PDB file of C-alpha atoms in Angstrom:
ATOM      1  CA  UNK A   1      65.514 -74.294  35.475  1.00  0.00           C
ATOM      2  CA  UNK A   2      64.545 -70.965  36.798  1.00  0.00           C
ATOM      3  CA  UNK A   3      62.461 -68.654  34.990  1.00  0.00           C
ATOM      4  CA  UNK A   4      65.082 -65.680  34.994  1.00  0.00           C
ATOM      5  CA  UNK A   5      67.845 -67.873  34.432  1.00  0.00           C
ATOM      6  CA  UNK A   6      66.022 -69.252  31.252  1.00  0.00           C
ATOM      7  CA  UNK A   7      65.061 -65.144  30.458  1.00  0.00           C
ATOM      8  CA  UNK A   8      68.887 -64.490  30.888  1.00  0.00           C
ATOM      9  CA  UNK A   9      69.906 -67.255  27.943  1.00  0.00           C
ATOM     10  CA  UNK A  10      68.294 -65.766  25.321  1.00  0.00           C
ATOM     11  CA  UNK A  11      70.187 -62.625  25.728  1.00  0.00           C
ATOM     12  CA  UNK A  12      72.844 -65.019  24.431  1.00  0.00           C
ATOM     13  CA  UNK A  13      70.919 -67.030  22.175  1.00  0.00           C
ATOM     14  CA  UNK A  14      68.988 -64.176  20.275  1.00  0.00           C
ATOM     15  CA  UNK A  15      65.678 -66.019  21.203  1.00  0.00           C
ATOM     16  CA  UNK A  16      62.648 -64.108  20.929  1.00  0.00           C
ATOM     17  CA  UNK A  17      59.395 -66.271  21.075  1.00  0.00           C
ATOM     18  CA  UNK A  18      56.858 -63.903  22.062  1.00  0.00           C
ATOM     19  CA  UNK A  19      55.761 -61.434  18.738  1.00  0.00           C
ATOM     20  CA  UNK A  20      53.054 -58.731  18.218  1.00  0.00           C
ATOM     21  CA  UNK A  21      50.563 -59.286  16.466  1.00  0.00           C
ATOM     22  CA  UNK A  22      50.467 -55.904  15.148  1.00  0.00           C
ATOM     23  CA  UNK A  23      53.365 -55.218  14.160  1.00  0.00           C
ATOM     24  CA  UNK A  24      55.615 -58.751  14.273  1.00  0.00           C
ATOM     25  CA  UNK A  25      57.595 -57.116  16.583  1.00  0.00           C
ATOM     26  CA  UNK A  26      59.340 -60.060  19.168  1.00  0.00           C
ATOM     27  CA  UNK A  27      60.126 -59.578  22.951  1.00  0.00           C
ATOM     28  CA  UNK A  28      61.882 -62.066  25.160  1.00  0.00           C
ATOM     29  CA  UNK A  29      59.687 -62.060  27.815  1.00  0.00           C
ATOM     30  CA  UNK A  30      55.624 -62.087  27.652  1.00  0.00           C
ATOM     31  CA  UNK A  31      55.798 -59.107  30.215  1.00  0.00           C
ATOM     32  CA  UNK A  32      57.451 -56.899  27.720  1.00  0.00           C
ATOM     33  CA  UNK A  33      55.372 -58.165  24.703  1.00  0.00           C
ATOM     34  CA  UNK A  34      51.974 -56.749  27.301  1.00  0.00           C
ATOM     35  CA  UNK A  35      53.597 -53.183  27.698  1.00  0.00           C
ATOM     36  CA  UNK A  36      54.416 -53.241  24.161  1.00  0.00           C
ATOM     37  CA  UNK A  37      50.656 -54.335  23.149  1.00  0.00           C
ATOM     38  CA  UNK A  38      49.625 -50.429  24.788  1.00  0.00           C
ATOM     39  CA  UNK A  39      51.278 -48.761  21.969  1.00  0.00           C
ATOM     40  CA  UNK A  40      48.888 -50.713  19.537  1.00  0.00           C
ATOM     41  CA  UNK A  41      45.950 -50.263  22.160  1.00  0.00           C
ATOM     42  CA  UNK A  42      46.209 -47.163  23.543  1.00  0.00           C
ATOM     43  CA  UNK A  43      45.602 -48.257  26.897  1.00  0.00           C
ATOM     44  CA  UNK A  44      47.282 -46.081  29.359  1.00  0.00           C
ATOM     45  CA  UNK A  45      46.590 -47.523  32.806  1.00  0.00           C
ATOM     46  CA  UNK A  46      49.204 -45.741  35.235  1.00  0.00           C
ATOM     47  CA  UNK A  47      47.507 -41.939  36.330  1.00  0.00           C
ATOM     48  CA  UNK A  48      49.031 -39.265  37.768  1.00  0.00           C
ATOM     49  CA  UNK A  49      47.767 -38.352  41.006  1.00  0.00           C
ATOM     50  CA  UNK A  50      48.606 -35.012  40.939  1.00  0.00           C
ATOM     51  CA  UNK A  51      47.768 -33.991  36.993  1.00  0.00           C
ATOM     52  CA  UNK A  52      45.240 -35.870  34.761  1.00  0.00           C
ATOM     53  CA  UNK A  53      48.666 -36.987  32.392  1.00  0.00           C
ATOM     54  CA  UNK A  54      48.113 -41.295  31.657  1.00  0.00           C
ATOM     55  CA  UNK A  55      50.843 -43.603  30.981  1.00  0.00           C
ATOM     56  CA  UNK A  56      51.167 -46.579  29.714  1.00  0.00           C
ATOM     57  CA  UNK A  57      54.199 -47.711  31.803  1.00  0.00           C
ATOM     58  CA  UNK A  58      54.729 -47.360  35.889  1.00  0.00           C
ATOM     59  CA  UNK A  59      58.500 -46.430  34.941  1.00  0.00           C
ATOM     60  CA  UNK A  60      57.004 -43.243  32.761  1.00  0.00           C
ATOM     61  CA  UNK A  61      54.320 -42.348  35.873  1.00  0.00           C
ATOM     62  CA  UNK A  62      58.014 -42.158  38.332  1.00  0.00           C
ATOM     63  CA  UNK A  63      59.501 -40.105  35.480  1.00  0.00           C
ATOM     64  CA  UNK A  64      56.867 -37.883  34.926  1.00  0.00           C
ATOM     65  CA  UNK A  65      56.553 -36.675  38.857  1.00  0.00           C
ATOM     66  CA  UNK A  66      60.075 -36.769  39.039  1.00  0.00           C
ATOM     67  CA  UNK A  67      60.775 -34.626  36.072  1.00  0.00           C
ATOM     68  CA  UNK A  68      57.373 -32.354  36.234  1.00  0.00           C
ATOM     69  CA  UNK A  69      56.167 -32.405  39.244  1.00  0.00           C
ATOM     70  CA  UNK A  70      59.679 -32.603  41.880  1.00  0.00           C
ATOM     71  CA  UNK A  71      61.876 -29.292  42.248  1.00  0.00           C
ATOM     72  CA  UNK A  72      64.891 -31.731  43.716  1.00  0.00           C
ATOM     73  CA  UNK A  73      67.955 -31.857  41.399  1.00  0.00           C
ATOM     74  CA  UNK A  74      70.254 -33.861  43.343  1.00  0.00           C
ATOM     75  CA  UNK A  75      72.581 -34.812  40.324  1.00  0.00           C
ATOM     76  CA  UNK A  76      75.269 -32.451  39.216  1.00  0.00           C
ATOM     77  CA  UNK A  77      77.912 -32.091  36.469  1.00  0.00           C
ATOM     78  CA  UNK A  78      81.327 -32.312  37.693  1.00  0.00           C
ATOM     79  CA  UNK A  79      82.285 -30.156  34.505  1.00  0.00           C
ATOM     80  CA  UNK A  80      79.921 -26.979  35.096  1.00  0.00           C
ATOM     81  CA  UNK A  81      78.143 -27.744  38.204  1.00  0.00           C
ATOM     82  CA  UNK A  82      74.552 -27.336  36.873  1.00  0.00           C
ATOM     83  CA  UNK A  83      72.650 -29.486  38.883  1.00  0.00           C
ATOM     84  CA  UNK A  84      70.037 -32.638  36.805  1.00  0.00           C
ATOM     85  CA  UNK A  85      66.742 -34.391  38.507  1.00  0.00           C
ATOM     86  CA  UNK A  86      67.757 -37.622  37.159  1.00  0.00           C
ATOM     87  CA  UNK A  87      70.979 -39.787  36.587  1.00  0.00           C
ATOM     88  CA  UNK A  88      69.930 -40.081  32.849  1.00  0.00           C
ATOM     89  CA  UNK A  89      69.677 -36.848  32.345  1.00  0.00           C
ATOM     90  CA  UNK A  90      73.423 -36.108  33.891  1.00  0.00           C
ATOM     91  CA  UNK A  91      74.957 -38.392  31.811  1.00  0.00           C
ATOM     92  CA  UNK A  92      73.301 -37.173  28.860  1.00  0.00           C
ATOM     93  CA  UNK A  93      74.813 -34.017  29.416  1.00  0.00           C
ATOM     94  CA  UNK A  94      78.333 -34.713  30.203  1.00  0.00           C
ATOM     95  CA  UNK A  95      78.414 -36.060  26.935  1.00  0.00           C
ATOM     96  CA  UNK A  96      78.333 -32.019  25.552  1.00  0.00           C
ATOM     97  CA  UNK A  97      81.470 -32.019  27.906  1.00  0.00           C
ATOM     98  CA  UNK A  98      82.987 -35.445  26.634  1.00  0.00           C
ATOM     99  CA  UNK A  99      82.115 -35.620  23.556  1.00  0.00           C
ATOM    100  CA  UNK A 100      81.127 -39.464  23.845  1.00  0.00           C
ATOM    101  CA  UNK A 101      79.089 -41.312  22.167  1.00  0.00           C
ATOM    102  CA  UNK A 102      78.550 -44.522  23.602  1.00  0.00           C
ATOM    103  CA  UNK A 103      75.599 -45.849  21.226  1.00  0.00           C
ATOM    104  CA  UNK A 104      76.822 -47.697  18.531  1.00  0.00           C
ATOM    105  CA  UNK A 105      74.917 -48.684  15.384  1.00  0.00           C
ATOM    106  CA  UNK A 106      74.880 -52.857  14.418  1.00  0.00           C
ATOM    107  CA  UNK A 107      74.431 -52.648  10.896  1.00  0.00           C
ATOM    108  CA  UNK A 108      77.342 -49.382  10.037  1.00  0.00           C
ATOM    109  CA  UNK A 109      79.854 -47.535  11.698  1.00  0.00           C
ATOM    110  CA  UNK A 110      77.837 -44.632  12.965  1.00  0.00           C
ATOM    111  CA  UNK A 111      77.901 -43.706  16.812  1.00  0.00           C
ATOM    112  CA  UNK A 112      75.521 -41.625  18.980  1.00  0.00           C
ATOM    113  CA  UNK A 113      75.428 -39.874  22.141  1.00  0.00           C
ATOM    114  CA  UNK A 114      71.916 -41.209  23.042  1.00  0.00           C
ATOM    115  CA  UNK A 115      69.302 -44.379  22.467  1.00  0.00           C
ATOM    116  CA  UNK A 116      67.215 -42.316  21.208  1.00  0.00           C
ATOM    117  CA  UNK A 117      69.475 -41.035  18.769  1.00  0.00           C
ATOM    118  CA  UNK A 118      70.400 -44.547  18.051  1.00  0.00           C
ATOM    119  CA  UNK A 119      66.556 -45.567  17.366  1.00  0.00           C
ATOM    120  CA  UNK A 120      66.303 -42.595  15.856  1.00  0.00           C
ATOM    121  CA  UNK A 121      68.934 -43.973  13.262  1.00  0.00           C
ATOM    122  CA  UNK A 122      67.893 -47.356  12.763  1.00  0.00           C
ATOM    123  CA  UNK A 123      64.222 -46.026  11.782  1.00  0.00           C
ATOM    124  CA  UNK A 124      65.890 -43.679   8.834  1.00  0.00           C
ATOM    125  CA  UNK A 125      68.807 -45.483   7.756  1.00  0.00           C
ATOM    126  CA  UNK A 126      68.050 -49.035   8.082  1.00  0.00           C
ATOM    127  CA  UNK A 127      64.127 -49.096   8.850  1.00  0.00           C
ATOM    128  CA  UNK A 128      64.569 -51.241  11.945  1.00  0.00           C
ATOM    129  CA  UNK A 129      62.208 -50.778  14.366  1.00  0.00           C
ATOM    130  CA  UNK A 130      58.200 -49.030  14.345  1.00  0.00           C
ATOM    131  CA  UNK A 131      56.997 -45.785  13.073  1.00  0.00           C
ATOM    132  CA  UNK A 132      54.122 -43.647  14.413  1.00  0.00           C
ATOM    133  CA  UNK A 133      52.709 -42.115  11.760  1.00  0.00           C
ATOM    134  CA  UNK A 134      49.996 -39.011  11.457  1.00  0.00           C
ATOM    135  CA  UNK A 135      46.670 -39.924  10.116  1.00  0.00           C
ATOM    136  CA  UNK A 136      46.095 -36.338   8.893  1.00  0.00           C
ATOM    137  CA  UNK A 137      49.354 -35.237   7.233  1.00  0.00           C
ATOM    138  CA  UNK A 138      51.608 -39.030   7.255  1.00  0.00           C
ATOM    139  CA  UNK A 139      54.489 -37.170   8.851  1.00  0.00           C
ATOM    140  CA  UNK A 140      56.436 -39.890  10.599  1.00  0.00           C
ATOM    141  CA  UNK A 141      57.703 -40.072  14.218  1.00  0.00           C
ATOM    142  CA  UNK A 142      60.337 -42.697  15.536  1.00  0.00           C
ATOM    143  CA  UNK A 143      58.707 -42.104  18.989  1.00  0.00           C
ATOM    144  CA  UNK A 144      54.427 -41.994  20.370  1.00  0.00           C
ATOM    145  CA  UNK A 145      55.022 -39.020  22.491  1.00  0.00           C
ATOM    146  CA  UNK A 146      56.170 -37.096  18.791  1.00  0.00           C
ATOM    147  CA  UNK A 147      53.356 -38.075  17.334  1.00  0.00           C
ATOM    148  CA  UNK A 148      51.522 -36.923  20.521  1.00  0.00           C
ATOM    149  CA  UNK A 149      52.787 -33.651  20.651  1.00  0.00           C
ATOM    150  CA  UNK A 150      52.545 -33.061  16.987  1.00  0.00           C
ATOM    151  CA  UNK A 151      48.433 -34.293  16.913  1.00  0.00           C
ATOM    152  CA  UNK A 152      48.023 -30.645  19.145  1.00  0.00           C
ATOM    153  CA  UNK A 153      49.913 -28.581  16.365  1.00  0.00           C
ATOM    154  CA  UNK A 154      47.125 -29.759  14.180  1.00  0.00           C
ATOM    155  CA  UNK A 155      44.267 -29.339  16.943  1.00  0.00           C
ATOM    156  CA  UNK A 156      45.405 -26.247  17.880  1.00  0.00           C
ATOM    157  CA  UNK A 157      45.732 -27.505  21.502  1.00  0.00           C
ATOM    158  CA  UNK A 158      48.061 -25.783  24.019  1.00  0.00           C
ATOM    159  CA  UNK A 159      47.914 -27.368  27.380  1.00  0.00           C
ATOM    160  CA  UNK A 160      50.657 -26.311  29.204  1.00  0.00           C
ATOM    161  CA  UNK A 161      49.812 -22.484  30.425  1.00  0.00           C
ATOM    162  CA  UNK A 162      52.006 -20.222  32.124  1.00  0.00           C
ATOM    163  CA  UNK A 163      50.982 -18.933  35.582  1.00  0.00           C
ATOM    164  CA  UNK A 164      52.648 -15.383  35.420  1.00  0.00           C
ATOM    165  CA  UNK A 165      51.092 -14.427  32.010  1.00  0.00           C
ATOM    166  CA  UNK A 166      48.623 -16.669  30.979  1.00  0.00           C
ATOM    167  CA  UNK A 167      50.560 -17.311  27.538  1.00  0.00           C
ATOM    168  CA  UNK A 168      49.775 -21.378  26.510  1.00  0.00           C
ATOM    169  CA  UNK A 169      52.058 -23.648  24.676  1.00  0.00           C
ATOM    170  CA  UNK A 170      51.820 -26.702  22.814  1.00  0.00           C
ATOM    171  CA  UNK A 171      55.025 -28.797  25.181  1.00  0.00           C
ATOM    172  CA  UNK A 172      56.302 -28.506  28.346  1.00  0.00           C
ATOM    173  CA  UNK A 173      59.764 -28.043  27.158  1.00  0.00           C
ATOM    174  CA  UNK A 174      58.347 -24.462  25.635  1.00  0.00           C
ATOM    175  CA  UNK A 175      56.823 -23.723  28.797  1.00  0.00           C
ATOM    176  CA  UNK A 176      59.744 -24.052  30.953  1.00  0.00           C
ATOM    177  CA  UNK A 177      61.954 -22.057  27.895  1.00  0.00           C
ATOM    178  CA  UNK A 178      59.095 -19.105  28.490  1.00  0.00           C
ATOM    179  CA  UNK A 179      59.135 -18.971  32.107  1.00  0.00           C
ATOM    180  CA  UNK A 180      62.807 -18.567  32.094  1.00  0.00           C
ATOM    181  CA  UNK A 181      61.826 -14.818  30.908  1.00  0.00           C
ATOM    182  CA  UNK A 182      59.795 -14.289  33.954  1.00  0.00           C
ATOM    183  CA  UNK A 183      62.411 -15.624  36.269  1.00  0.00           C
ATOM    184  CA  UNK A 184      65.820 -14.704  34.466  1.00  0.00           C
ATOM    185  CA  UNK A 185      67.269 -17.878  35.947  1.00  0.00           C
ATOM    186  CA  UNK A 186      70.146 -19.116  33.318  1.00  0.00           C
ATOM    187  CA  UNK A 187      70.432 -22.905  33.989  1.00  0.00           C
ATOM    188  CA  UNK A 188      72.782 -23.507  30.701  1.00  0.00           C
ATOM    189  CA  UNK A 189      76.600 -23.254  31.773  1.00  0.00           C
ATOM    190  CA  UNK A 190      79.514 -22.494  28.820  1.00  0.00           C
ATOM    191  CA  UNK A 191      81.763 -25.267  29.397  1.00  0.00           C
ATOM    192  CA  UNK A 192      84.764 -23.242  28.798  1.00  0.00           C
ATOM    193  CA  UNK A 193      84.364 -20.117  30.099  1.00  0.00           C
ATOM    194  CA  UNK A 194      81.780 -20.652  32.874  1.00  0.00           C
ATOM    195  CA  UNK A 195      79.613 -18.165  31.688  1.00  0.00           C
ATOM    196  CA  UNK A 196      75.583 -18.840  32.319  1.00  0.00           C
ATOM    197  CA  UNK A 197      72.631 -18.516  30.006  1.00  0.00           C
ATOM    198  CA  UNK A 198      68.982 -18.617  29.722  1.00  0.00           C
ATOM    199  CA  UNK A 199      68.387 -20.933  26.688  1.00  0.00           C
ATOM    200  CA  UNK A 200      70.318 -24.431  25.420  1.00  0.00           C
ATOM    201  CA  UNK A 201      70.444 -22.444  21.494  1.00  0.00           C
ATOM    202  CA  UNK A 202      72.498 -19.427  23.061  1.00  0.00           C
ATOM    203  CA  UNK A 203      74.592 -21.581  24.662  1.00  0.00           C
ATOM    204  CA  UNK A 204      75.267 -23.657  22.048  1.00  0.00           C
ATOM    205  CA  UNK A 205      76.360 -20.253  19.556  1.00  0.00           C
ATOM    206  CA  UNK A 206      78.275 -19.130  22.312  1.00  0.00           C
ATOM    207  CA  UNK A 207      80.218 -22.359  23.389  1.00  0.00           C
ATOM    208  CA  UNK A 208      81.637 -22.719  19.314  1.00  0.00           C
ATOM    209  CA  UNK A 209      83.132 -19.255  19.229  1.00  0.00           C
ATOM    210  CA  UNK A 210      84.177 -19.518  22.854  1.00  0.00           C
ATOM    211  CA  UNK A 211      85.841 -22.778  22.312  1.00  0.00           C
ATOM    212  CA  UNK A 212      87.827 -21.130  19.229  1.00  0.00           C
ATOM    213  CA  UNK A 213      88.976 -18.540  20.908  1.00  0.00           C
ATOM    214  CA  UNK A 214      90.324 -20.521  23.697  1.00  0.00           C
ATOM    215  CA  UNK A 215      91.202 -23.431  21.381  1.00  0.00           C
ATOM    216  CA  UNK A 216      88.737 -25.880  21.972  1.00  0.00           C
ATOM    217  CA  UNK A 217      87.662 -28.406  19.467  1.00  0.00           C
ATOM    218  CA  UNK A 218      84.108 -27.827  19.147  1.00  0.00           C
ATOM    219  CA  UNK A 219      81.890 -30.565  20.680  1.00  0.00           C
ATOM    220  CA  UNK A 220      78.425 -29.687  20.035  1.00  0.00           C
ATOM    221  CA  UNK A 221      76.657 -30.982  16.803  1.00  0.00           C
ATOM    222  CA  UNK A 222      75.575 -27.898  14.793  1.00  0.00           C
ATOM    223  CA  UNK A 223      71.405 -27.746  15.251  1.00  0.00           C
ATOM    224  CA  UNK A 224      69.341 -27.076  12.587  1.00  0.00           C
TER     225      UNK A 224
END
């Protein structure tokens, strides 16, 4: 019997034979149990060649030059027409246009527009799954690059710097949200009126009074 053929049955079967040590997590294949073992380790073998960013998976080093690095945005929204790097990233936004929410929960009725929403949920409401927690104030984190980002709150470190004004932040999201002021390109796009903004948060105001005045039911979340 071939090896992927005998990978493919336990999709069916539920079997699971190789587990962390660590954490008892189980994987179906040994592969995935090794790329697993890095969150535990640390070990981040995969280097940019064009930053000095480490990752622990090859899939995450394509991401990262794709999403950080690349200027090309050859998806685009059929909806608004604002234009996406990746095919993920698309779909996660039609979703604000759909409303769908194609993740469902196992263990209750609860549906979400994302995996990561989904994870997000099984970590708080049913404590499947593995938390990174901070060794200085225990706050927990259902993902590493959370915990990552909130380690520089407490060190103070901001390594993303702006190259108009020299201002430093803490994420790259906050960077790109800062150089949008230096630019005045609005990449967020009202869904029912067309109308274009700098920042996701104004959009999302706008969208729930536009949508009542035009008789919309709303379909973003509300965002604490």
């Amino acid at each position: 019997m071939s090896g992927n053929l005998v990978v493919h049955r336990r999709i069916h079967s539920g079997e699971k034979p190789y587990k962390c040590h660590e954490c008892d997590k189980t994987f179906r294949q040994s592969i995935k149990l090794t790329r697993h073992m890095r969150v535990h380790t640390g070990d981040k073998p995969y280097k940019c060649s064009l930053c000095d960013k480490c990752f622990s998976q090859s899939g995450n080093l394509q991401a990262h030059k794709q999403h950080v690095h690349s200027k090309r945005k050859p998806y685009d929204c059929r909806f608004c027409g604002k234009w996406f790097k990746s095919n993920l990233g698309l779909k996660l936004h039609v979703y604000t246009h759909t409303g769908a929410k194609p993740y469902s929960c196992r263990h209750c009725s609860d549906c979400f527009k994302s995996h990561y929403q989904l994870k997000a949920h099984l970590l708080k409401s049913h404590d499947e799954g593995t938390w990174f927690t901070c060794h200085i104030c225990l706050k927990k984190f259902n993902q590493s690059c959370g915990l990552k980002v909130h380690l520089r709150r407490h060190e103070g470190a901001k390594p993303y710097v702006c190259d108009e004004c020299s201002n430093s932040f803490c994420r790259a999201a906050e960077l790109r949200s800062h150089q949008l002021k230096h630019s005045g390109y609005k990449q967020f796009c009202c869904g029912s009126c067309g109308g274009y903004f700098k920042h996701k948060q104004t959009v999302v105001e706008h969208f729930n009074g536009c949508s009542v005045k035009l008789g919309y039911v709303h379909i973003f979340a509300r965002q604490d």
